[in-house]
Amino acid sequence: MRVFVTGATGFIGKAVVRELLEAGHQVLGLARSDQSAAALTAAGAEVHRGALDDLDSLREGAAAADGVIHLAFVHDFSDYAGGVATDLQAVKAMGAELEGTGKPFVITSGTAALSFVLPSGQVGTEQDTVTDNEPRGAAENVALALAGRGVRSSIVRLSTCVHNEALAGFATLLIGIAREKGVSAYVGDGSNHWPAVHRLDAARLFRLALESAPAGSILHGVGEEGVPLRDIAEVIGRRLNVPTASISREEADAHFGFLGAFATTDNTSSNALTRERVGWEPTHLGLIADLEQGQHFGQ
């Protein structure tokens, strides 16, 4: 397939592009800058100039491809609502272009939204849906609706911690907070969980979704159902040589900033249906093992 990929030069996108090319697909990558265009060319992909808020460029990219993987997101947490709105418009624009074609359209979401709609301690599954009011929920629901309009749409919900030997999603942010505050903290007894997945396992899941996900399906990019926050905090404290300590829920927002809401919730998430639907099996290192390698803790 010729695959249009947004976010093709990002942390996950680079791995997805490599996965697609090695599997024999062609990649048309969205590039906003000359630097991104050069990186795509060097990787062996075609370049499509545009941006996430340039809806015409997104429509053109989708129309020129046999399928779409949408990874791009504006990661400005000072205006998260703005990023969500931009993402929703992008999904709508590309989805409308694909209506009636039967082409695959894989969008990206996160398991974190489930922690706001499920009872505490309940394991989130691929059958759980979210409302338009949850983070990225509206985009999920647009994608699900496209399955009834001739698009083989699917959603990959990524774990809170997508990691490799150097970066680890929200865990990387915890490292920065611990370095700044001089303490690696967790809330209460730290028994709440974050799911995790290695970046290369996630990249393979996006390829499998493109190739074979049923229309209207939700997949979970979850390699580990849940890693206790205390375990993550203890590795960080040991590697940074700072104390590890419990803080109260009342202190969480001040200590963690926007992560306070996530540091107090349990986001244990299953991947059972994902393995069944597309034959995906995570094979790479878990989060704690990756953190233990130490590259995460460079200045």
Coordinates of C-alpha atoms in Angstrom, one line a residue:
M1 CA 0.0 0.0 0.0
R2 CA 0.9 3.6 -0.4
V3 CA 0.3 5.0 3.1
F4 CA -0.1 8.6 4.1
V5 CA 1.4 9.1 7.6
T6 CA 0.9 12.2 9.7
G7 CA 3.4 12.7 12.5
A8 CA 5.8 10.6 10.4
T9 CA 9.0 12.2 11.9
G10 CA 7.8 12.1 15.5
F11 CA 9.0 9.7 18.2
I12 CA 6.5 7.0 17.3
G13 CA 6.1 8.1 13.7
K14 CA 9.8 7.4 12.8
A15 CA 9.4 3.8 14.0
V16 CA 6.1 3.4 12.1
V17 CA 7.6 4.6 8.9
R18 CA 10.5 2.2 9.2
E19 CA 8.1 -0.7 10.1
L20 CA 5.9 0.1 7.0
L21 CA 8.9 0.4 4.6
E22 CA 10.4 -2.9 5.9
A23 CA 7.1 -4.6 5.3
G24 CA 7.1 -3.5 1.6
H25 CA 4.7 -0.6 1.9
Q26 CA 5.3 2.9 0.4
V27 CA 5.1 5.9 2.7
L28 CA 3.9 9.4 2.0
G29 CA 4.9 11.4 5.1
L30 CA 3.5 14.7 6.1
A31 CA 6.2 17.3 6.6
R32 CA 5.8 20.8 7.9
S33 CA 9.5 21.9 7.8
D34 CA 12.5 21.4 5.5
Q35 CA 14.1 19.4 8.4
S36 CA 11.2 17.0 8.5
A37 CA 11.2 16.7 4.7
A38 CA 14.9 15.8 4.7
A39 CA 14.4 13.2 7.5
L40 CA 11.6 11.5 5.5
T41 CA 13.7 11.5 2.3
A42 CA 16.6 10.0 4.2
A43 CA 14.4 7.3 5.6
G44 CA 13.2 6.3 2.1
A45 CA 9.7 7.9 2.3
E46 CA 8.0 10.4 -0.1
V47 CA 7.3 13.9 1.2
H48 CA 3.9 15.6 1.4
R49 CA 4.3 19.2 2.5
G50 CA 1.6 20.5 4.9
A51 CA 0.6 20.7 8.5
L52 CA -1.9 19.4 10.9
D53 CA -4.0 22.6 10.8
D54 CA -3.8 22.8 7.0
L55 CA -6.9 20.7 6.2
D56 CA -6.5 20.9 2.4
S57 CA -3.0 19.3 2.7
L58 CA -4.5 16.5 4.8
R59 CA -7.3 15.9 2.3
E60 CA -4.8 15.8 -0.5
G61 CA -2.5 13.4 1.3
A62 CA -5.4 11.1 2.1
A63 CA -6.7 11.1 -1.4
A64 CA -3.2 10.3 -2.8
A65 CA -2.8 7.1 -0.7
D66 CA -4.3 3.6 -0.3
G67 CA -4.6 4.1 3.5
V68 CA -3.9 6.6 6.3
I69 CA -2.2 6.4 9.7
H70 CA -2.8 9.5 11.7
L71 CA -0.2 10.0 14.4
A72 CA 0.3 13.7 14.6
F73 CA -0.8 15.7 17.6
V74 CA 0.0 19.2 18.9
H75 CA 1.7 18.3 22.2
D76 CA 1.3 21.7 23.9
F77 CA 0.0 20.9 27.3
S78 CA -0.5 24.6 28.1
D79 CA -3.3 24.4 25.5
Y80 CA -4.3 20.8 25.5
A81 CA -7.9 21.7 24.5
G82 CA -6.5 23.4 21.4
G83 CA -4.5 20.4 20.5
V84 CA -7.6 18.2 20.8
A85 CA -9.6 20.5 18.7
T86 CA -7.0 20.6 15.9
D87 CA -6.8 16.8 16.0
L88 CA -10.6 16.4 15.7
Q89 CA -10.7 18.7 12.7
A90 CA -7.9 16.7 11.1
V91 CA -9.7 13.4 11.7
K92 CA -12.9 14.8 10.2
A93 CA -11.1 16.2 7.1
M94 CA -9.2 13.0 6.3
G95 CA -12.2 10.8 7.1
A96 CA -14.5 12.7 4.8
E97 CA -12.0 12.3 2.0
L98 CA -11.9 8.5 2.6
E99 CA -15.7 8.0 2.7
G100 CA -16.9 5.2 0.4
T101 CA -13.4 4.1 -0.5
G102 CA -13.1 1.1 1.8
K103 CA -9.5 2.3 2.6
P104 CA -8.0 1.8 6.0
F105 CA -7.8 4.9 8.3
V106 CA -6.0 4.3 11.6
I107 CA -6.1 7.1 14.2
T108 CA -4.3 7.5 17.5
S109 CA -5.8 7.9 20.9
G110 CA -4.8 6.9 24.4
T111 CA -5.8 4.5 27.1
A112 CA -5.6 7.4 29.6
A113 CA -9.1 8.6 28.7
L114 CA -10.6 5.3 30.1
S115 CA -9.4 6.2 33.6
F116 CA -11.8 9.1 33.6
V117 CA -14.9 7.0 32.6
L118 CA -14.3 3.7 34.3
P119 CA -14.7 2.9 38.1
S120 CA -11.4 2.9 39.9
G121 CA -9.6 -0.4 39.6
Q122 CA -11.6 -1.6 36.6
V123 CA -9.4 -2.9 33.8
G124 CA -10.0 -0.9 30.5
T125 CA -10.7 -3.0 27.4
E126 CA -11.1 -2.4 23.7
Q127 CA -14.9 -2.7 24.1
D128 CA -15.0 0.4 26.4
T129 CA -16.0 3.6 24.7
V130 CA -15.5 7.2 25.7
T131 CA -17.7 10.3 25.4
D132 CA -17.0 13.3 23.3
N133 CA -16.1 15.1 26.5
E134 CA -13.1 12.9 27.3
P135 CA -9.6 13.6 26.0
R136 CA -9.7 12.7 22.3
G137 CA -13.1 11.1 22.7
A138 CA -14.7 13.1 20.0
A139 CA -12.1 12.0 17.5
E140 CA -12.5 8.4 18.5
N141 CA -16.3 8.6 18.0
V142 CA -15.9 10.3 14.5
A143 CA -13.5 7.4 13.5
L144 CA -16.0 4.8 14.8
A145 CA -18.8 6.4 12.8
L146 CA -16.7 6.3 9.6
A147 CA -17.0 2.5 9.7
G148 CA -20.6 2.9 8.6
R149 CA -19.6 5.2 5.8
G150 CA -17.3 3.0 3.8
V151 CA -14.1 3.5 5.7
R152 CA -12.1 0.7 7.3
S153 CA -11.5 2.9 10.3
S154 CA -9.7 1.8 13.5
I155 CA -8.3 3.4 16.7
V156 CA -5.0 2.6 18.3
R157 CA -5.1 3.7 22.0
L158 CA -1.6 4.0 23.1
S159 CA -0.3 3.4 26.6
T160 CA 0.5 6.3 29.0
C161 CA 4.2 5.3 28.6
V162 CA 5.4 4.5 25.1
H163 CA 9.1 3.9 25.7
N164 CA 12.4 2.9 24.2
E165 CA 15.9 3.1 25.6
A166 CA 15.9 6.9 25.8
L167 CA 12.2 8.2 26.1
A168 CA 9.3 6.9 28.0
G169 CA 6.2 9.1 27.6
F170 CA 4.8 10.3 30.9
A171 CA 7.6 8.5 32.8
T172 CA 10.0 10.9 31.1
L173 CA 8.0 13.8 32.4
L174 CA 8.2 12.2 35.9
I175 CA 12.0 12.1 35.6
G176 CA 12.1 15.9 34.8
I177 CA 9.8 16.6 37.8
A178 CA 11.9 14.5 40.2
R179 CA 15.1 16.2 39.0
E180 CA 13.5 19.7 39.5
K181 CA 11.8 18.9 42.8
G182 CA 14.6 16.8 44.3
V183 CA 12.2 14.0 45.2
S184 CA 10.7 11.2 43.1
A185 CA 7.1 11.1 44.3
Y186 CA 4.0 8.9 44.0
V187 CA 0.6 9.4 45.4
G188 CA -0.7 7.5 48.4
D189 CA 0.7 3.9 48.4
G190 CA 1.6 4.2 44.7
S191 CA -0.4 1.1 43.8
N192 CA -2.2 2.7 40.9
H193 CA -1.0 1.7 37.5
W194 CA 0.1 3.1 34.1
P195 CA 0.1 0.8 31.1
A196 CA 3.3 0.7 28.9
V197 CA 4.4 -0.4 25.5
H198 CA 7.7 -0.4 23.7
R199 CA 7.9 2.0 20.7
L200 CA 8.8 -0.9 18.3
D201 CA 5.9 -3.0 19.5
A202 CA 3.6 0.0 19.0
A203 CA 4.9 0.6 15.5
R204 CA 4.2 -3.0 14.6
L205 CA 0.6 -2.6 15.9
F206 CA 0.0 0.4 13.7
R207 CA 1.1 -1.7 10.6
L208 CA -1.1 -4.6 11.6
A209 CA -4.1 -2.2 12.1
L210 CA -3.5 -0.7 8.7
E211 CA -3.3 -4.2 7.1
S212 CA -6.1 -6.1 8.9
A213 CA -8.0 -4.2 11.6
P214 CA -11.8 -4.7 11.2
A215 CA -13.8 -1.6 10.5
G216 CA -14.8 0.2 13.6
S217 CA -12.4 -1.6 15.9
I218 CA -10.5 -0.3 18.8
L219 CA -7.0 -1.7 19.5
H220 CA -4.9 -1.2 22.6
G221 CA -1.2 -0.5 22.2
V222 CA -0.5 -2.0 25.6
G223 CA 2.5 -4.2 26.2
E224 CA 2.1 -4.2 30.0
E225 CA -1.4 -3.9 31.4
G226 CA -0.2 -1.8 34.3
V227 CA 3.1 -0.8 36.0
P228 CA 2.6 0.5 39.6
L229 CA 3.5 4.2 39.9
R230 CA 5.6 3.4 43.0
D231 CA 7.8 1.0 41.0
I232 CA 8.4 3.8 38.4
A233 CA 9.1 6.4 41.1
E234 CA 11.6 4.1 42.8
V235 CA 13.6 3.5 39.7
I236 CA 13.7 7.2 39.0
G237 CA 14.7 8.0 42.6
R238 CA 17.5 5.4 42.5
R239 CA 18.8 6.5 39.1
L240 CA 18.7 10.3 40.0
N241 CA 20.0 9.6 43.6
V242 CA 17.0 11.5 45.1
P243 CA 14.6 10.2 47.8
T244 CA 11.4 8.5 46.8
A245 CA 8.4 9.6 48.8
S246 CA 4.6 9.4 49.0
I247 CA 2.6 12.5 48.7
S248 CA -1.1 13.1 49.4
R249 CA -3.8 13.5 46.7
E250 CA -4.1 17.1 47.8
E251 CA -0.5 17.7 47.0
A252 CA -0.5 16.0 43.6
D253 CA -1.5 18.9 41.4
A254 CA 1.1 21.2 42.9
H255 CA 3.8 18.6 42.7
F256 CA 3.1 17.1 39.2
G257 CA 1.4 20.0 37.4
F258 CA -0.9 18.8 34.7
L259 CA 0.2 15.2 35.4
G260 CA -1.5 15.4 38.8
A261 CA -4.7 14.1 37.4
F262 CA -3.0 11.1 35.8
A263 CA -0.7 10.4 38.8
T264 CA -3.8 9.7 41.0
T265 CA -5.7 7.5 38.6
D266 CA -5.5 3.8 37.8
N267 CA -5.2 3.1 34.1
T268 CA -4.8 -0.6 33.9
S269 CA -5.7 -1.6 30.4
S270 CA -6.0 -4.9 28.6
N271 CA -4.7 -5.9 25.2
A272 CA -6.5 -9.3 24.9
L273 CA -8.9 -8.3 22.1
T274 CA -6.1 -6.5 20.2
R275 CA -4.0 -9.7 20.1
E276 CA -7.1 -11.6 18.9
R277 CA -8.1 -9.1 16.3
V278 CA -4.8 -8.5 14.5
G279 CA -2.4 -11.2 15.9
W280 CA -0.2 -8.7 17.7
E281 CA 2.2 -9.9 20.4
P282 CA 4.5 -7.5 22.2
T283 CA 8.1 -8.8 22.3
H284 CA 10.3 -5.9 23.4
L285 CA 11.6 -4.8 26.9
G286 CA 9.1 -3.6 29.5
L287 CA 9.1 -0.1 31.0
I288 CA 11.1 -0.8 34.2
A289 CA 13.7 -2.8 32.3
D290 CA 14.1 0.1 29.8
L291 CA 14.4 2.6 32.6
E292 CA 17.0 0.5 34.4
Q293 CA 19.3 0.9 31.3
G294 CA 20.0 4.4 32.4
Q295 CA 19.9 6.4 29.2
H296 CA 16.7 8.1 30.3
F297 CA 18.6 10.0 33.0
G298 CA 21.1 12.0 31.0
Q299 CA 20.9 15.8 31.6

